[in-house]
PDB file of C-alpha atoms in Angstrom:
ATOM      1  CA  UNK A   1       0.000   0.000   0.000  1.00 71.00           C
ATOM      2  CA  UNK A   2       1.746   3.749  -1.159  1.00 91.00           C
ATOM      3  CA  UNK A   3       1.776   6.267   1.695  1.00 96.00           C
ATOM      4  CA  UNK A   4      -0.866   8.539   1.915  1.00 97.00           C
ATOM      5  CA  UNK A   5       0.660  11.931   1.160  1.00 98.00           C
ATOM      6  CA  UNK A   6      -1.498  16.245   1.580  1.00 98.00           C
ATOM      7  CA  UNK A   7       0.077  18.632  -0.175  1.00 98.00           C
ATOM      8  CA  UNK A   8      -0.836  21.801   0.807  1.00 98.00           C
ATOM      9  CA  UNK A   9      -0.813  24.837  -1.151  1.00 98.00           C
ATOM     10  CA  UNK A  10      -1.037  28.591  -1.462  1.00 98.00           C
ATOM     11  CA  UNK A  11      -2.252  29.658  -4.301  1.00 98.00           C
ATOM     12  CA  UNK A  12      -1.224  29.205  -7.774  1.00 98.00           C
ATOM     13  CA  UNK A  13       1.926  31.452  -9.373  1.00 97.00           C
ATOM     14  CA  UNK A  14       4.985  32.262  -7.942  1.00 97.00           C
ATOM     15  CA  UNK A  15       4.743  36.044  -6.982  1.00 97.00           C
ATOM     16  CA  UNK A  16       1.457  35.439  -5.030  1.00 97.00           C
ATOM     17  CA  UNK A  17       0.911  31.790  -4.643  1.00 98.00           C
ATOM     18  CA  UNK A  18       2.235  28.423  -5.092  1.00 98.00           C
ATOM     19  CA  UNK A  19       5.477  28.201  -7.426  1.00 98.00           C
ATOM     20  CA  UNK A  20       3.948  25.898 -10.302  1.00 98.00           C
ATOM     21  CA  UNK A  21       6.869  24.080 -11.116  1.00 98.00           C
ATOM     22  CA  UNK A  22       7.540  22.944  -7.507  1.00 98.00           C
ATOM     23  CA  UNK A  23       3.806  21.637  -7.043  1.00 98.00           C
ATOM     24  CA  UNK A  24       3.961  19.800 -10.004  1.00 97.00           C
ATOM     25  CA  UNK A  25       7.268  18.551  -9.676  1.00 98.00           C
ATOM     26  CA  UNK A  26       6.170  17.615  -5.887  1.00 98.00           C
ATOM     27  CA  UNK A  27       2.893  15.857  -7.619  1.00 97.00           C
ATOM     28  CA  UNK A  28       5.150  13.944  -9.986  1.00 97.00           C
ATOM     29  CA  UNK A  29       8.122  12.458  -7.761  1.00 97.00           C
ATOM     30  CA  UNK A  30       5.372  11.773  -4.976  1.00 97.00           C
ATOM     31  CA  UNK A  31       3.434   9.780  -8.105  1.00 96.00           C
ATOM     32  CA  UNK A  32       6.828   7.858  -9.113  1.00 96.00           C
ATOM     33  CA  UNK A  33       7.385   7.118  -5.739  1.00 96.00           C
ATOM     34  CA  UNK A  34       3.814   5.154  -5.719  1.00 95.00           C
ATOM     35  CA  UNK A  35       1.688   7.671  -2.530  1.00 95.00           C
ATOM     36  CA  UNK A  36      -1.621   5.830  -3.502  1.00 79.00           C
ATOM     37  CA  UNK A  37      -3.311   8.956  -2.483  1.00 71.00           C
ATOM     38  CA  UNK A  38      -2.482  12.482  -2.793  1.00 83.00           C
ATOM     39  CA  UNK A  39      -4.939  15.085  -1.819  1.00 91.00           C
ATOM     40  CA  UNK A  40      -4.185  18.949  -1.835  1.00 97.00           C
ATOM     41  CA  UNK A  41      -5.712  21.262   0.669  1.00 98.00           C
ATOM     42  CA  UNK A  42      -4.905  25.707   0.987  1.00 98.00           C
ATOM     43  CA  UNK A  43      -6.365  27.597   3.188  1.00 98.00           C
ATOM     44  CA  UNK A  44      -9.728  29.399   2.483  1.00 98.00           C
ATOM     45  CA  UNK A  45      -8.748  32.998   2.683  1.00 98.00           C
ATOM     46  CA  UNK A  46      -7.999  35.743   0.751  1.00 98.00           C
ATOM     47  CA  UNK A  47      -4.389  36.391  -0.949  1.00 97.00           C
ATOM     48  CA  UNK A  48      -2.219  39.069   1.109  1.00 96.00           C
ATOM     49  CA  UNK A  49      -2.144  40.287  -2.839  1.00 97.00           C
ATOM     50  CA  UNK A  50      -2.713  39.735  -6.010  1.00 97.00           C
ATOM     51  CA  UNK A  51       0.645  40.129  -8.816  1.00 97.00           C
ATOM     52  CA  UNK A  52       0.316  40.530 -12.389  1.00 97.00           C
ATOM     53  CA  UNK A  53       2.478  37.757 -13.653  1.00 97.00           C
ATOM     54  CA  UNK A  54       3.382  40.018 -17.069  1.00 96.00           C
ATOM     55  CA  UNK A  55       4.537  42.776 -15.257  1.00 96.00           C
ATOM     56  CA  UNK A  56       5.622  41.989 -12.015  1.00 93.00           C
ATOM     57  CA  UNK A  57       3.642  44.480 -10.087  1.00 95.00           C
ATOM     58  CA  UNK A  58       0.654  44.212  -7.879  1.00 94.00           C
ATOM     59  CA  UNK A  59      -3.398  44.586  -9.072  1.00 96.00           C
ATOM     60  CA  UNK A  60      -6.293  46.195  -7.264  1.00 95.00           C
ATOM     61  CA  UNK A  61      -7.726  42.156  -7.914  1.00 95.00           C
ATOM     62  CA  UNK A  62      -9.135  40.167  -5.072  1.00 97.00           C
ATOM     63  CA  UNK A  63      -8.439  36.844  -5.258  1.00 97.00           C
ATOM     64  CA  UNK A  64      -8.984  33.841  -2.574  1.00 98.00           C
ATOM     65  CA  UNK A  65      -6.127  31.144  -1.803  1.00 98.00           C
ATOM     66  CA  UNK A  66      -8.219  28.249  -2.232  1.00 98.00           C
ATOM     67  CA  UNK A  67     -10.055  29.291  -5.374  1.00 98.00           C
ATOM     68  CA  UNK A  68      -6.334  30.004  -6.793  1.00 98.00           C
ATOM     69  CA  UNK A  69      -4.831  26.392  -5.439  1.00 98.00           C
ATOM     70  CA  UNK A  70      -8.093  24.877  -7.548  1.00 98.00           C
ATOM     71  CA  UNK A  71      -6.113  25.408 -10.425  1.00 97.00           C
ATOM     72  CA  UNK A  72      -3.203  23.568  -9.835  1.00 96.00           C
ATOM     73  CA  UNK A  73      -5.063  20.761  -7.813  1.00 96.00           C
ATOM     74  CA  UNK A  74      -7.380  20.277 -10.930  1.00 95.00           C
ATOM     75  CA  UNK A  75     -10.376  21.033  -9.035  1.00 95.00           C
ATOM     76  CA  UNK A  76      -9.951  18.060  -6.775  1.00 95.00           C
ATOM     77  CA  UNK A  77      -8.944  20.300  -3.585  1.00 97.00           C
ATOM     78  CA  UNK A  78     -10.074  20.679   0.234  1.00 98.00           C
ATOM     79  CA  UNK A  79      -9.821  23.465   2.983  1.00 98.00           C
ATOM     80  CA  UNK A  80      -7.059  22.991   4.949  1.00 98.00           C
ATOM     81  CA  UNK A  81      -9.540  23.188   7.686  1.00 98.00           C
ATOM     82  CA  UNK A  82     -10.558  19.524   7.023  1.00 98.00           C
ATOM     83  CA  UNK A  83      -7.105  18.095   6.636  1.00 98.00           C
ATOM     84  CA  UNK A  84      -7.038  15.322   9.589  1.00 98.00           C
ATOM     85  CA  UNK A  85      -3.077  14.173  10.364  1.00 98.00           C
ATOM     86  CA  UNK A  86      -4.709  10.431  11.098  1.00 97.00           C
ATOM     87  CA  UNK A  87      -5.494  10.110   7.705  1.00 97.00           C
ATOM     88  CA  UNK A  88      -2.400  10.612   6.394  1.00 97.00           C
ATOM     89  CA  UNK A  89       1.405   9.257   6.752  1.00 97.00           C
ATOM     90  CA  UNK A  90       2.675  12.841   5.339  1.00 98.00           C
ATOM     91  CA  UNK A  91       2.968  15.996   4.642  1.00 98.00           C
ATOM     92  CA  UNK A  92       4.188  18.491   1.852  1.00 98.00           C
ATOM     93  CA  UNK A  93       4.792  22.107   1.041  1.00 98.00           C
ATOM     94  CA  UNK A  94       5.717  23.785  -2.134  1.00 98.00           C
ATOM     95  CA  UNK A  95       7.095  26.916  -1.468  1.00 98.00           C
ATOM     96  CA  UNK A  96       6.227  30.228  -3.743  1.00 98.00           C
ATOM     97  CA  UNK A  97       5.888  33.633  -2.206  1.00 97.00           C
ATOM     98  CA  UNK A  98       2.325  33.063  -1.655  1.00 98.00           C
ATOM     99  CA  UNK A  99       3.824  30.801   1.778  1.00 98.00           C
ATOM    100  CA  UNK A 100       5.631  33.814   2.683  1.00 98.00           C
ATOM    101  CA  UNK A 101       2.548  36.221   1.919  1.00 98.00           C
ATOM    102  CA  UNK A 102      -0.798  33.880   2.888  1.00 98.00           C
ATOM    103  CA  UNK A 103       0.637  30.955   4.586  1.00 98.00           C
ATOM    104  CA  UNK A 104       2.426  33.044   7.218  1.00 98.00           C
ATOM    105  CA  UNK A 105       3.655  36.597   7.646  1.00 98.00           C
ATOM    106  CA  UNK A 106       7.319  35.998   6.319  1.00 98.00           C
ATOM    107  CA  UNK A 107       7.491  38.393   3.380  1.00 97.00           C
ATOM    108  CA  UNK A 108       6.051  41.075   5.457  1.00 96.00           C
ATOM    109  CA  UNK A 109       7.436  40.817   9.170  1.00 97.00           C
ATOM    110  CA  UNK A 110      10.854  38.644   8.696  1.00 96.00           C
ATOM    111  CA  UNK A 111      11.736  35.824  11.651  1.00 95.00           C
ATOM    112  CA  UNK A 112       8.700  38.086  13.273  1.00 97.00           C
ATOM    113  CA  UNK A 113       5.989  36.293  11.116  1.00 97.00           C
ATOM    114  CA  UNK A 114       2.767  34.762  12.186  1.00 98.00           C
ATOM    115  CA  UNK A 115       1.553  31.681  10.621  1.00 98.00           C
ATOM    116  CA  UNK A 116      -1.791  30.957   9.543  1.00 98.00           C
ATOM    117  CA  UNK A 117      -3.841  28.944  12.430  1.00 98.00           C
ATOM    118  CA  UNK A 118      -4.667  26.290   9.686  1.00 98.00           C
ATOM    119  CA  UNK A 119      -0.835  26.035   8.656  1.00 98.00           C
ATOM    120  CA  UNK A 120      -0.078  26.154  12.237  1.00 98.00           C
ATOM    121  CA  UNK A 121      -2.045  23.247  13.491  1.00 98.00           C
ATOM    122  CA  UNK A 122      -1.158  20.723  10.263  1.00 98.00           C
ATOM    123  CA  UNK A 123       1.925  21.570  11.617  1.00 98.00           C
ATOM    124  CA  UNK A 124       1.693  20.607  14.765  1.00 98.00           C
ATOM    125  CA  UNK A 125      -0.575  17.902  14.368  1.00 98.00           C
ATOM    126  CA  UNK A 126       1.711  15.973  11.987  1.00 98.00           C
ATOM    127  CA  UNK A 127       4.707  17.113  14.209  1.00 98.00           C
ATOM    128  CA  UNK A 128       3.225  15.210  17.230  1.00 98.00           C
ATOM    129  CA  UNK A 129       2.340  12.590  15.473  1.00 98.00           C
ATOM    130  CA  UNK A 130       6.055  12.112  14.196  1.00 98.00           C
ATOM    131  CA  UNK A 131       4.693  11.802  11.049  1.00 98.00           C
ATOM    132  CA  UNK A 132       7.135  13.207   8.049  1.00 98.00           C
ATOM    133  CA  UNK A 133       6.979  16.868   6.986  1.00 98.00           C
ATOM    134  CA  UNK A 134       8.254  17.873   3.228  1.00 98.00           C
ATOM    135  CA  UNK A 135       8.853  21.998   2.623  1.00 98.00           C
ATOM    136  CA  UNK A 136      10.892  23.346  -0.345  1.00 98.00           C
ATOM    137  CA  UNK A 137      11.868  26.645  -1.232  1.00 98.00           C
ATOM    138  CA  UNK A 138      10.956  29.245   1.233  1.00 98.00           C
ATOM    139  CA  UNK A 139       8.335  27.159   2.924  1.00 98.00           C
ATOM    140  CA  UNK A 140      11.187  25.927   5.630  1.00 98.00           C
ATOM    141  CA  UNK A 141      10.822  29.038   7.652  1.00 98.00           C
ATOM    142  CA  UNK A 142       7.159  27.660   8.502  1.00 98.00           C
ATOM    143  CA  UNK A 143       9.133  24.786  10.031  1.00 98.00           C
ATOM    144  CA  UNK A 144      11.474  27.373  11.328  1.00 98.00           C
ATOM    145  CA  UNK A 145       8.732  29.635  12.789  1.00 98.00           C
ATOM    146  CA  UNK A 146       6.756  26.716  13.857  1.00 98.00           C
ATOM    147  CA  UNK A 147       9.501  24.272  15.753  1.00 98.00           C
ATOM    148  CA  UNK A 148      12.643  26.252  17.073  1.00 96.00           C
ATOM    149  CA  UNK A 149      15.713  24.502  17.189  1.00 97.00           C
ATOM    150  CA  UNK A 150      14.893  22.221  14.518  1.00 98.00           C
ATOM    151  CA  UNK A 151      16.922  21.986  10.768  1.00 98.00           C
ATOM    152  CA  UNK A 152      16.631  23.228   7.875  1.00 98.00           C
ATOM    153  CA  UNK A 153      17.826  24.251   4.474  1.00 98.00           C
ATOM    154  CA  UNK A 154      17.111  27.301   2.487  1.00 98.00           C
ATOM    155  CA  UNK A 155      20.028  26.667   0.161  1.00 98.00           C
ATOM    156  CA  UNK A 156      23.517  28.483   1.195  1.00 97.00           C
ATOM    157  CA  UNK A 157      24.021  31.253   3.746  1.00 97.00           C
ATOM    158  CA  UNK A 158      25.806  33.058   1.535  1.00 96.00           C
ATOM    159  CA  UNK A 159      25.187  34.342  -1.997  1.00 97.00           C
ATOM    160  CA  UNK A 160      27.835  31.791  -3.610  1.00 95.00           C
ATOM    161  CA  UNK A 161      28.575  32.979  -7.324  1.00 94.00           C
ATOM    162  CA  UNK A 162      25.184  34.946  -7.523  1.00 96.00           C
ATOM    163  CA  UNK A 163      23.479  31.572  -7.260  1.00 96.00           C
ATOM    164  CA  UNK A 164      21.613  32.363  -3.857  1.00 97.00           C
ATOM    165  CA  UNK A 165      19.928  36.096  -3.995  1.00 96.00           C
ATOM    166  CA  UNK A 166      18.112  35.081  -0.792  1.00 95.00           C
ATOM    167  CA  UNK A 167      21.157  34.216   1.209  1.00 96.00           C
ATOM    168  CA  UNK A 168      19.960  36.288   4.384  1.00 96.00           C
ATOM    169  CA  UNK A 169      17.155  34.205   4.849  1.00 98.00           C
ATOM    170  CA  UNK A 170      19.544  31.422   6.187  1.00 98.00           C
ATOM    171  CA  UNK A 171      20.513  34.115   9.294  1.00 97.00           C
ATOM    172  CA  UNK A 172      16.519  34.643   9.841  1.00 97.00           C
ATOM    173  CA  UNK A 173      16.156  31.389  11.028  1.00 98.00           C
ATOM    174  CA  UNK A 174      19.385  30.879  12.856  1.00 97.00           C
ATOM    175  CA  UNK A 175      17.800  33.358  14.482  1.00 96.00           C
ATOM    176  CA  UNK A 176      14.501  31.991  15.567  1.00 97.00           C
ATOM    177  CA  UNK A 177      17.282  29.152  17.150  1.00 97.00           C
ATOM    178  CA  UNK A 178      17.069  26.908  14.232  1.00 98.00           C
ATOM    179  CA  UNK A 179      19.997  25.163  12.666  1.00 98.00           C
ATOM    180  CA  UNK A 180      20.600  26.375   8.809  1.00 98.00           C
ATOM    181  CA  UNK A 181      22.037  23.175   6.822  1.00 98.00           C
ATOM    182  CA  UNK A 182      23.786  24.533   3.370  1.00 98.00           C
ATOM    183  CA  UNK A 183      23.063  22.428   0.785  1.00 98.00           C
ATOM    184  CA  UNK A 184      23.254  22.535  -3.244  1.00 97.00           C
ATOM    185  CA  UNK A 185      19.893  22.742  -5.102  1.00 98.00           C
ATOM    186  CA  UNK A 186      20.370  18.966  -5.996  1.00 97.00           C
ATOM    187  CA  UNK A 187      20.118  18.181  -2.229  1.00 98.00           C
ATOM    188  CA  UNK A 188      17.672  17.586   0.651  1.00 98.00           C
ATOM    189  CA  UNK A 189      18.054  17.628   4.272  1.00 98.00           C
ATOM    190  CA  UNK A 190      16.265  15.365   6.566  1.00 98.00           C
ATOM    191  CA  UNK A 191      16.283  16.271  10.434  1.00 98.00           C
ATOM    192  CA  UNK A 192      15.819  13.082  11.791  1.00 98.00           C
ATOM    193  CA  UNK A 193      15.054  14.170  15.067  1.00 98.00           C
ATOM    194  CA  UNK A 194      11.940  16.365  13.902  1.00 98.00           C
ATOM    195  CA  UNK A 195      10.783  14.090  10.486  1.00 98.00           C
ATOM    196  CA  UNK A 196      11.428  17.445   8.597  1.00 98.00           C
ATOM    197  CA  UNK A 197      13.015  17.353   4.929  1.00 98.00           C
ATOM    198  CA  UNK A 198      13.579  20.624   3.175  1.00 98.00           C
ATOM    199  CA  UNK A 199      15.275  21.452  -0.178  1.00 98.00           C
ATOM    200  CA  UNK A 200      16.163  24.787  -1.622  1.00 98.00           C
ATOM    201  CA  UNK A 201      14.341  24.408  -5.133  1.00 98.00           C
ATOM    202  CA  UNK A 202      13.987  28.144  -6.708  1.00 98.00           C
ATOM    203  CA  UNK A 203      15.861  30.057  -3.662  1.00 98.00           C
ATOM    204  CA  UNK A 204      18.565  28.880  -6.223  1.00 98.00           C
ATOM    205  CA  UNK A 205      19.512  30.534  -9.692  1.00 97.00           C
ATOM    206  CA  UNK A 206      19.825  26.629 -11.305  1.00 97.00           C
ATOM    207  CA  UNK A 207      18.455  25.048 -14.418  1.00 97.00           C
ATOM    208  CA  UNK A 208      15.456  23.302 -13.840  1.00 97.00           C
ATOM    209  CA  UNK A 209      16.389  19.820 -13.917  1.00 98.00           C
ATOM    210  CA  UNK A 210      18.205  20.544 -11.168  1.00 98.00           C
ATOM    211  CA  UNK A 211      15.306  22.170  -8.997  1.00 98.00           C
ATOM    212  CA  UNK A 212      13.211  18.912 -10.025  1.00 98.00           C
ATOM    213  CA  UNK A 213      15.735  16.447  -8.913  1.00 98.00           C
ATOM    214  CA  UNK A 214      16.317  18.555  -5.642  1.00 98.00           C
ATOM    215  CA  UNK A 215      12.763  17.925  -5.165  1.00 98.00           C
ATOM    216  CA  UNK A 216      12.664  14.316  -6.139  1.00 98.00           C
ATOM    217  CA  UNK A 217      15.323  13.632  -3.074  1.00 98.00           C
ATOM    218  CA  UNK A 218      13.113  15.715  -0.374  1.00 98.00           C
ATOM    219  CA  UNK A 219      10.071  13.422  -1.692  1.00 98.00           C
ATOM    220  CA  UNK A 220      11.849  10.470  -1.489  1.00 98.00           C
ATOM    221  CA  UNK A 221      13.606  10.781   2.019  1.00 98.00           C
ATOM    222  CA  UNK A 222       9.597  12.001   3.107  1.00 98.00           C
ATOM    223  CA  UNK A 223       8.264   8.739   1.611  1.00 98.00           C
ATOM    224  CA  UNK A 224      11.095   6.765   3.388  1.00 98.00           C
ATOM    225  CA  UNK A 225      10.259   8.463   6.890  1.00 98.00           C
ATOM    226  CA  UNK A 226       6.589   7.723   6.259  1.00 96.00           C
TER     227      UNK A 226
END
């Protein structure tokens, strides 16, 4: 029987939502790796904002998180409300800017974020459970926010060869008392102690392939710790 795997979403584009190459790639390893079920849940609130892919700037537009996530779920999604931990051995997060905008307060307020009560209690609930959680990108700081002293990787500390723009984001969550793990975009990192795997995906300037396969080892070491 394949583990039974939520993925949990914020939206659906990378300046407001979800990044849509990390859910999918996320939806594809977890496939190859045989979850027999996935289901997708977001929150049902409205989006901090709403970005004009095109141009890069922000709209007057109203938009709601779990409408948005509908998109990339297909229509098949739920309210994170109704996600239950004992139905499932797992849990994953894309990561996009909508985590750091509607997920929690990261984009706004720093290491001095609030998370979403919804994020917050899948969190917790999985967490006590000791059941695996997956985050990529800049979802880790939810883990970081959410579980001090636990670790994780954003990518590098330091902006190696112009690779890792977001460098700083590494000394945000040593400071929250969290333990930053540099790793290459091709990597995961599993905290054994906690059942949290992170990978760096888009916080690094790398060809694609590379992003996917960085994924594909943060799904697998999940599966393997469900």
């Amino acid at each position: 029987m394949g583990k039974r795997v939520a993925l949990v979403l914020a939206g659906c584009g990378v300046f407001d939502g979800s990044e849509i190459h990390e859910a999918s790639a996320a939806l594809v390893h977890l496939s190859r790796g045989g979850a027999e079920v996935v289901k997708i849940f977001a929150p049902n609130i409205e989006q901090r904002d709403v970005v004009n892919h095109l141009k890069g700037s922000p709209t007057e537009e109203k938009r709601n998180v779990l409408v948005e996530s509908a998109r990339l779920a297909r229509g098949n999604i739920q309210d994170l409300a109704e996600l239950k931990a004992s139905e499932f051995d797992a849990l994953i997060f894309p990561g996009g800017f909508g985590v750091a905008k509607n997920l929690c307060s990261w984009a706004v307020d720093g290491k001095n974020c609030t998370v979403n009560e919804h994020v917050n209690s899948t969190l917790q609930a999985f967490h006590s459970a000791k059941k695996p959680i997956g985050l990529c990108c800049i979802s880790p700081v939810l883990a970081a926010k959410v579980f001090p002293g636990c670790e994780v990787t954003v990518g590098q500390d330091k902006n190696i060869d112009g690779r890792f723009p977001d460098a700083e984001t590494a000394s945000a969550i040593a400071e929250l008392g969290c333990k930053h793990i540099c790793k290459n975009v091709n990597e995961s990192h599993v905290d054994k102690a906690n059942k949290i795997v992170t990978t760096c995906a888009f916080m690094c300037k790398a060809p694609l392939h590379e992003i996917f396969d960085g994924i594909g080892t943060m799904v697998q070491e999940v599966l393997k710790l469900a």
